[in-house]
mmCIF file of C-alpha atoms in Angstrom:
data_model
loop_
_atom_site.group_PDB
_atom_site.id
_atom_site.type_symbol
_atom_site.label_atom_id
_atom_site.label_comp_id
_atom_site.label_asym_id
_atom_site.label_seq_id
_atom_site.Cartn_x
_atom_site.Cartn_y
_atom_site.Cartn_z
ATOM 1 C CA MET A 1 6.993 3.334 -20.447
ATOM 2 C CA ASN A 2 8.843 3.453 -23.745
ATOM 3 C CA MET A 3 11.874 1.291 -24.400
ATOM 4 C CA GLU A 4 14.777 2.593 -26.469
ATOM 5 C CA LYS A 5 17.607 0.270 -27.499
ATOM 6 C CA LEU A 6 20.685 2.441 -27.530
ATOM 7 C CA GLN A 7 23.176 -0.288 -28.332
ATOM 8 C CA THR A 8 23.171 -3.836 -29.605
ATOM 9 C CA ASN A 9 25.028 -5.142 -26.545
ATOM 10 C CA ASN A 10 23.575 -5.786 -23.083
ATOM 11 C CA GLU A 11 22.675 -2.175 -22.293
ATOM 12 C CA VAL A 12 19.014 -1.168 -22.582
ATOM 13 C CA ILE A 13 17.416 2.045 -21.319
ATOM 14 C CA LYS A 14 13.740 2.519 -20.510
ATOM 15 C CA SER A 15 12.653 6.145 -20.691
ATOM 16 C CA ILE A 16 9.707 7.254 -18.592
ATOM 17 C CA GLU A 17 7.295 9.497 -20.461
ATOM 18 C CA ILE A 18 4.056 10.510 -18.747
ATOM 19 C CA SER A 19 1.217 11.999 -20.768
ATOM 20 C CA LYS A 20 -0.606 15.204 -19.922
ATOM 21 C CA GLU A 21 -3.772 13.091 -19.476
ATOM 22 C CA GLU A 22 -2.130 11.202 -16.629
ATOM 23 C CA ILE A 23 -0.826 14.440 -15.092
ATOM 24 C CA GLU A 24 -4.344 15.905 -15.249
ATOM 25 C CA ALA A 25 -5.829 12.789 -13.648
ATOM 26 C CA ILE A 26 -3.332 12.894 -10.769
ATOM 27 C CA ASN A 27 -4.019 16.611 -10.264
ATOM 28 C CA SER A 28 -7.760 15.973 -10.155
ATOM 29 C CA ILE A 29 -7.253 13.246 -7.534
ATOM 30 C CA ASN A 30 -5.238 15.638 -5.375
ATOM 31 C CA LYS A 31 -7.952 18.273 -5.760
ATOM 32 C CA PHE A 32 -10.607 15.762 -4.702
ATOM 33 C CA LEU A 33 -8.436 14.841 -1.708
ATOM 34 C CA ASP A 34 -8.411 18.514 -0.694
ATOM 35 C CA GLU A 35 -12.225 18.523 -0.823
ATOM 36 C CA LEU A 36 -12.434 15.418 1.363
ATOM 37 C CA SER A 37 -10.018 16.927 3.852
ATOM 38 C CA GLN A 38 -11.951 20.176 4.049
ATOM 39 C CA GLU A 39 -15.190 18.256 4.640
ATOM 40 C CA GLU A 40 -13.513 16.390 7.479
ATOM 41 C CA ILE A 41 -12.250 19.579 9.121
ATOM 42 C CA LYS A 42 -15.713 21.145 8.842
ATOM 43 C CA TYR A 43 -17.478 18.049 10.195
ATOM 44 C CA PHE A 44 -15.135 17.524 13.155
ATOM 45 C CA ASN A 45 -14.267 21.189 13.721
ATOM 46 C CA GLY A 46 -10.650 20.252 13.004
ATOM 47 C CA PRO A 47 -8.674 17.222 11.816
ATOM 48 C CA ILE A 48 -10.346 13.889 12.501
ATOM 49 C CA GLY A 49 -9.450 12.149 15.751
ATOM 50 C CA TYR A 50 -10.656 10.152 18.718
ATOM 51 C CA GLU A 51 -11.801 11.609 22.008
ATOM 52 C CA GLU A 52 -9.355 11.434 24.894
ATOM 53 C CA SER A 53 -11.763 9.105 26.670
ATOM 54 C CA THR A 54 -11.665 6.530 23.867
ATOM 55 C CA ALA A 55 -9.077 4.286 25.561
ATOM 56 C CA GLU A 56 -11.179 4.155 28.727
ATOM 57 C CA LYS A 57 -14.335 3.416 26.731
ATOM 58 C CA ILE A 58 -12.587 0.602 24.882
ATOM 59 C CA GLN A 59 -11.398 -0.960 28.121
ATOM 60 C CA GLU A 60 -14.838 -0.682 29.713
ATOM 61 C CA ILE A 61 -16.559 -2.412 26.780
ATOM 62 C CA PHE A 62 -13.781 -4.987 26.574
ATOM 63 C CA GLU A 63 -14.127 -5.901 30.257
ATOM 64 C CA LYS A 64 -17.846 -6.499 29.809
ATOM 65 C CA LYS A 65 -17.172 -8.780 26.867
ATOM 66 C CA LYS A 66 -14.444 -10.632 28.758
ATOM 67 C CA ASN A 67 -16.885 -11.359 31.557
ATOM 68 C CA LYS A 68 -18.692 -13.630 29.134
ATOM 69 C CA LEU A 69 -15.674 -15.915 29.275
ATOM 70 C CA GLU A 70 -17.123 -17.391 32.429
ATOM 71 C CA GLU A 71 -20.235 -18.380 30.510
ATOM 72 C CA LYS A 72 -18.433 -20.059 27.631
ATOM 73 C CA THR A 73 -16.735 -23.415 27.219
ATOM 74 C CA PHE A 74 -13.712 -23.516 24.916
ATOM 75 C CA SER A 75 -12.360 -26.612 23.246
ATOM 76 C CA SER A 76 -8.784 -25.293 23.304
ATOM 77 C CA ALA A 77 -6.570 -22.493 24.544
ATOM 78 C CA GLU A 78 -6.386 -21.247 20.947
ATOM 79 C CA GLU A 79 -10.166 -20.897 20.779
ATOM 80 C CA ARG A 80 -10.183 -18.960 24.054
ATOM 81 C CA HIS A 81 -7.382 -16.739 22.804
ATOM 82 C CA ALA A 82 -9.310 -16.044 19.586
ATOM 83 C CA PHE A 83 -12.399 -15.075 21.584
ATOM 84 C CA ILE A 84 -10.400 -12.524 23.594
ATOM 85 C CA PHE A 85 -8.881 -10.994 20.457
ATOM 86 C CA LYS A 86 -12.298 -10.778 18.808
ATOM 87 C CA ALA A 87 -13.722 -9.098 21.907
ATOM 88 C CA LYS A 88 -10.896 -6.551 21.854
ATOM 89 C CA ARG A 89 -11.527 -5.668 18.190
ATOM 90 C CA GLU A 90 -15.283 -5.385 18.801
ATOM 91 C CA ALA A 91 -14.702 -3.120 21.788
ATOM 92 C CA GLU A 92 -12.477 -0.843 19.726
ATOM 93 C CA TYR A 93 -15.063 -0.621 16.978
ATOM 94 C CA GLU A 94 -18.038 -0.056 19.287
ATOM 95 C CA SER A 95 -16.262 2.696 21.214
ATOM 96 C CA CYS A 96 -15.638 4.835 18.138
ATOM 97 C CA SER A 97 -17.698 3.381 15.294
ATOM 98 C CA ASP A 98 -18.746 6.855 14.131
ATOM 99 C CA VAL A 99 -15.143 7.873 13.457
ATOM 100 C CA VAL A 100 -14.198 4.514 11.938
ATOM 101 C CA GLU A 101 -17.161 4.606 9.560
ATOM 102 C CA TYR A 102 -16.554 8.245 8.640
ATOM 103 C CA LYS A 103 -12.973 7.383 7.671
ATOM 104 C CA ASN A 104 -14.089 4.317 5.728
ATOM 105 C CA ASN A 105 -16.689 6.391 3.892
ATOM 106 C CA GLN A 106 -14.028 8.901 2.878
ATOM 107 C CA LEU A 107 -11.794 6.037 1.791
ATOM 108 C CA SER A 108 -14.568 4.539 -0.356
ATOM 109 C CA ARG A 109 -15.205 7.903 -2.006
ATOM 110 C CA LEU A 110 -11.497 8.404 -2.701
ATOM 111 C CA ILE A 111 -11.139 4.909 -4.184
ATOM 112 C CA GLU A 112 -14.219 5.437 -6.351
ATOM 113 C CA PHE A 113 -12.835 8.744 -7.642
ATOM 114 C CA ILE A 114 -9.388 7.276 -8.336
ATOM 115 C CA GLU A 115 -10.842 4.315 -10.213
ATOM 116 C CA LYS A 116 -12.960 6.607 -12.405
ATOM 117 C CA GLN A 117 -9.775 7.950 -13.960
ATOM 118 C CA LYS A 118 -9.044 6.279 -17.300
ATOM 119 C CA ILE A 119 -5.275 6.048 -16.807
ATOM 120 C CA TRP A 120 -4.896 2.898 -14.728
ATOM 121 C CA LYS A 121 -3.590 -0.423 -15.923
ATOM 122 C CA THR A 122 -3.450 -2.339 -12.637
ATOM 123 C CA LYS A 123 -4.492 -2.217 -9.002
ATOM 124 C CA ILE A 124 -2.652 -4.168 -6.309
ATOM 125 C CA SER A 125 -2.480 -4.501 -2.548
ATOM 126 C CA THR A 126 0.427 -5.376 -0.290
ATOM 127 C CA ALA A 127 0.323 -7.359 2.959
ATOM 128 C CA SER A 128 1.664 -5.367 5.900
ATOM 129 C CA ASN A 129 1.257 -8.147 8.464
ATOM 130 C CA ILE A 130 3.018 -11.211 7.010
ATOM 131 C CA ASN A 131 6.446 -12.171 8.330
ATOM 132 C CA TYR A 132 8.275 -12.850 5.068
ATOM 133 C CA SER A 133 11.501 -13.933 6.821
ATOM 134 C CA VAL A 134 10.088 -17.321 7.819
ATOM 135 C CA TYR A 135 9.605 -18.204 4.129
ATOM 136 C CA ILE A 136 13.126 -17.474 2.896
ATOM 137 C CA HIS A 137 14.599 -20.608 1.287
ATOM 138 C CA LYS A 138 11.212 -22.311 1.776
ATOM 139 C CA ASN A 139 8.159 -23.079 -0.358
ATOM 140 C CA PHE A 140 7.154 -19.966 -2.330
ATOM 141 C CA GLU A 141 3.567 -21.192 -2.792
ATOM 142 C CA ASN A 142 3.129 -21.399 0.980
ATOM 143 C CA PHE A 143 4.221 -17.761 1.163
ATOM 144 C CA ILE A 144 1.601 -16.820 -1.442
ATOM 145 C CA GLN A 145 -1.118 -18.639 0.493
ATOM 146 C CA ASP A 146 -0.188 -16.814 3.704
ATOM 147 C CA LEU A 147 -0.186 -13.475 1.873
ATOM 148 C CA LYS A 148 -3.744 -14.183 0.698
ATOM 149 C CA LYS A 149 -4.844 -14.590 4.338
ATOM 150 C CA SER A 150 -3.525 -11.153 5.247
ATOM 151 C CA GLU A 151 -6.910 -9.432 5.420
ATOM 152 C CA GLU A 152 -8.253 -12.192 7.677
ATOM 153 C CA TYR A 153 -5.344 -11.585 10.035
ATOM 154 C CA HIS A 154 -6.114 -7.849 10.116
ATOM 155 C CA LYS A 155 -9.660 -8.591 11.302
ATOM 156 C CA ILE A 156 -8.143 -10.350 14.302
ATOM 157 C CA ASN A 157 -5.080 -8.251 15.036
ATOM 158 C CA SER A 158 -5.655 -4.698 13.761
ATOM 159 C CA PHE A 159 -7.398 -1.807 15.511
ATOM 160 C CA ALA A 160 -11.189 -2.304 15.266
ATOM 161 C CA GLY A 161 -10.525 -5.136 12.818
ATOM 162 C CA GLN A 162 -9.649 -2.678 10.033
ATOM 163 C CA ASN A 163 -7.634 -3.635 6.966
ATOM 164 C CA ARG A 164 -4.214 -1.928 7.005
ATOM 165 C CA ASN A 165 -2.876 -3.218 3.675
ATOM 166 C CA SER A 166 -1.781 -0.542 1.210
ATOM 167 C CA LEU A 167 -3.472 -0.150 -2.178
ATOM 168 C CA TYR A 168 -1.486 0.821 -5.269
ATOM 169 C CA TYR A 169 -2.706 1.990 -8.660
ATOM 170 C CA ILE A 170 -0.328 1.593 -11.611
ATOM 171 C CA SER A 171 -0.912 3.763 -14.673
ATOM 172 C CA ASN A 172 -0.355 2.922 -18.310
ATOM 173 C CA SER A 173 3.007 4.718 -18.230
ATOM 174 C CA GLY A 174 4.090 3.072 -14.963
ATOM 175 C CA VAL A 175 3.185 5.836 -12.485
ATOM 176 C CA SER A 176 2.210 4.420 -9.097
ATOM 177 C CA LEU A 177 -0.205 5.969 -6.601
ATOM 178 C CA ARG A 178 -0.467 4.516 -3.103
ATOM 179 C CA ILE A 179 -3.137 4.640 -0.418
ATOM 180 C CA LYS A 180 -1.336 3.845 2.825
ATOM 181 C CA MET A 181 -4.074 2.336 4.999
ATOM 182 C CA ALA A 182 -1.826 2.323 8.066
ATOM 183 C CA ARG A 183 -2.053 6.138 8.010
ATOM 184 C CA LEU A 184 -5.851 6.010 8.147
ATOM 185 C CA HIS A 185 -6.553 3.744 11.141
ATOM 186 C CA PRO A 186 -6.431 4.289 14.010
ATOM 187 C CA ASN A 187 -5.128 7.842 14.338
ATOM 188 C CA GLY A 188 -4.551 9.216 10.842
ATOM 189 C CA ASN A 189 -6.801 10.749 8.214
ATOM 190 C CA ILE A 190 -7.512 10.577 4.503
ATOM 191 C CA ARG A 191 -4.936 13.245 3.619
ATOM 192 C CA GLU A 192 -2.204 11.301 5.394
ATOM 193 C CA ALA A 193 -3.318 8.076 3.739
ATOM 194 C CA LEU A 194 -2.901 9.203 0.113
ATOM 195 C CA GLN A 195 0.802 9.318 -0.789
ATOM 196 C CA HIS A 196 2.342 11.346 -3.594
ATOM 197 C CA ALA A 197 2.570 9.674 -7.002
ATOM 198 C CA ASN A 198 5.834 8.046 -8.089
ATOM 199 C CA GLU A 199 7.035 7.948 -11.686
ATOM 200 C CA LEU A 200 8.599 4.492 -11.553
ATOM 201 C CA PHE A 201 7.175 1.257 -10.147
ATOM 202 C CA LEU A 202 8.921 -2.104 -10.007
ATOM 203 C CA CYS A 203 8.805 -5.153 -7.793
ATOM 204 C CA VAL A 204 11.466 -7.607 -6.676
ATOM 205 C CA ASP A 205 11.475 -11.273 -5.724
ATOM 206 C CA GLU A 206 13.415 -11.607 -2.487
ATOM 207 C CA ILE A 207 11.920 -14.922 -1.399
ATOM 208 C CA THR A 208 12.831 -17.556 -3.984
ATOM 209 C CA ASP A 209 16.421 -16.314 -4.299
ATOM 210 C CA PRO A 210 17.133 -14.268 -1.144
ATOM 211 C CA ASP A 211 20.881 -14.208 -1.772
ATOM 212 C CA GLN A 212 20.224 -11.869 -4.709
ATOM 213 C CA LYS A 213 19.922 -8.458 -3.073
ATOM 214 C CA GLU A 214 19.434 -4.817 -4.000
ATOM 215 C CA LYS A 215 22.383 -2.557 -3.236
ATOM 216 C CA SER A 216 23.109 1.149 -3.439
ATOM 217 C CA VAL A 217 26.153 2.255 -5.446
ATOM 218 C CA ASN A 218 27.049 5.946 -5.746
ATOM 219 C CA GLY A 219 23.441 6.974 -5.145
ATOM 220 C CA SER A 220 22.053 4.477 -7.654
ATOM 221 C CA SER A 221 20.031 1.353 -6.881
ATOM 222 C CA GLU A 222 21.251 -1.905 -8.385
ATOM 223 C CA PHE A 223 19.162 -5.085 -8.625
ATOM 224 C CA PRO A 224 20.038 -8.502 -10.012
ATOM 225 C CA SER A 225 17.966 -8.531 -13.196
ATOM 226 C CA GLN A 226 16.482 -11.987 -12.503
ATOM 227 C CA ILE A 227 14.584 -10.698 -9.444
ATOM 228 C CA VAL A 228 13.101 -7.554 -11.061
ATOM 229 C CA SER A 229 9.713 -7.151 -12.718
ATOM 230 C CA PHE A 230 8.194 -3.920 -14.028
ATOM 231 C CA GLU A 231 4.781 -5.619 -13.877
ATOM 232 C CA PRO A 232 3.204 -6.598 -10.518
ATOM 233 C CA ARG A 233 3.875 -10.167 -9.371
ATOM 234 C CA LEU A 234 2.325 -11.947 -6.381
ATOM 235 C CA GLY A 235 4.870 -12.411 -3.622
ATOM 236 C CA HIS A 236 7.188 -9.699 -4.947
ATOM 237 C CA ARG A 237 8.097 -6.652 -2.871
ATOM 238 C CA VAL A 238 7.231 -3.169 -4.149
ATOM 239 C CA GLU A 239 9.776 -0.455 -4.971
ATOM 240 C CA GLU A 240 8.833 3.067 -6.110
ATOM 241 C CA PHE A 241 11.100 5.893 -7.313
ATOM 242 C CA PHE A 242 10.413 9.601 -7.805
ATOM 243 C CA THR A 243 11.981 12.946 -8.618
ATOM 244 C CA GLN A 244 11.013 16.272 -7.094
ATOM 245 C CA ASN A 245 10.500 17.583 -10.630
ATOM 246 C CA PHE A 246 7.691 15.074 -11.112
ATOM 247 C CA ILE A 247 6.036 15.921 -7.803
ATOM 248 C CA ASN A 248 6.134 19.624 -8.735
ATOM 249 C CA HIS A 249 4.965 19.099 -12.340
ATOM 250 C CA GLN A 250 1.423 20.362 -12.897
ATOM 251 C CA GLU A 251 0.742 20.711 -16.615
ATOM 252 C CA GLY A 252 1.570 19.008 -19.905
ATOM 253 C CA ASN A 253 3.592 15.914 -20.757
ATOM 254 C CA PHE A 254 6.464 14.926 -18.478
ATOM 255 C CA LYS A 255 9.702 13.160 -19.341
ATOM 256 C CA SER A 256 11.444 11.792 -16.284
ATOM 257 C CA GLY A 257 15.131 12.226 -15.570
ATOM 258 C CA ILE A 258 15.239 8.792 -13.957
ATOM 259 C CA LYS A 259 17.409 6.394 -15.944
ATOM 260 C CA ILE A 260 16.776 2.650 -16.000
ATOM 261 C CA LEU A 261 19.763 0.724 -17.283
ATOM 262 C CA LYS A 262 20.252 -2.948 -17.934
ATOM 263 C CA GLU A 263 23.906 -3.914 -17.809
ATOM 264 C CA LYS A 264 24.657 -7.615 -18.151
ATOM 265 C CA ASP A 265 22.892 -9.206 -15.159
ATOM 266 C CA LYS A 266 21.922 -5.959 -13.400
ATOM 267 C CA ILE A 267 19.085 -3.438 -13.483
ATOM 268 C CA ILE A 268 20.314 -0.002 -12.411
ATOM 269 C CA ILE A 269 18.080 2.915 -11.371
ATOM 270 C CA LYS A 270 19.790 6.300 -11.534
ATOM 271 C CA ASN A 271 18.897 9.966 -10.952
ATOM 272 C CA SER A 272 15.942 9.511 -8.594
ATOM 273 C CA ASP A 273 15.508 11.932 -5.697
ATOM 274 C CA GLY A 274 13.901 9.343 -3.463
ATOM 275 C CA TYR A 275 12.246 5.968 -3.240
ATOM 276 C CA HIS A 276 9.808 3.922 -1.197
ATOM 277 C CA SER A 277 10.318 0.263 -0.303
ATOM 278 C CA GLY A 278 6.979 -1.420 0.296
ATOM 279 C CA HIS A 279 5.603 -4.754 1.435
ATOM 280 C CA TYR A 280 4.890 -7.888 -0.595
ATOM 281 C CA ILE A 281 2.074 -8.026 -3.147
ATOM 282 C CA ASN A 282 -0.822 -10.181 -1.942
ATOM 283 C CA ASN A 283 -3.503 -9.275 -4.511
ATOM 284 C CA ILE A 284 -3.601 -8.114 -8.130
ATOM 285 C CA TYR A 285 -6.978 -6.776 -9.277
ATOM 286 C CA ASN A 286 -8.476 -6.363 -12.716
ATOM 287 C CA LEU A 287 -9.867 -2.874 -13.240
ATOM 288 C CA GLU A 288 -13.032 -2.998 -15.319
ATOM 289 C CA ARG A 289 -13.015 -0.549 -18.211
#
């Protein structure tokens, strides 16, 4: 993302310029996704899914596991509650492990292919299961610690104990590509999980200063500048912006029509066709190169 100073006052514009190498990499990822999807349709004789009897199978296995409650002694109600939740997740997994593992195998192959591309600067994940509202005006470090436990919570509370946190890849020019895990398990597929690329990524801190809010003005998004970062930050919430021109672009360099203005104490995003507001960043990974 290049920065051009147009004036010597408080106004600064960042222009988004995406190289043909990044466009080619994104196209190759979408092509690989098509291959994965076709394999799935061939293997399952249609889009991936669970048998109608799955719910009954889950309940049957779960009841057998619950019967073991009579054989166990628990030191607390919390321990008993945890046993029941664990039994439920195990029953879900056992009833349809073939489908769960097929999806996870496709996911692993997609991640491996994405990470082979030489365009990425950063990889992050966001926690979809942490109630941020209880941390507003409270200790930010406690919020970070809870975010880091997100995957543990998914093992207890999510279908078959599967991780539902989204993964994002951020390119050298600031393009973001998201794998939405919640569209994979339980009833989605790999095509639904991979979202279209966005030409602008930023994140906002809504916890330490929750009175500073984003607002929409005449179709533009305005953020207090002190809460915005164009680099990933733990505990910050993700925002992505795109234009239809970028989604349709297939070949050569691309210069975005999105304008990013800094005016006094505000960051203003103009000329996007759409945006995605995500969850809070719980992990930032180093991509080995």
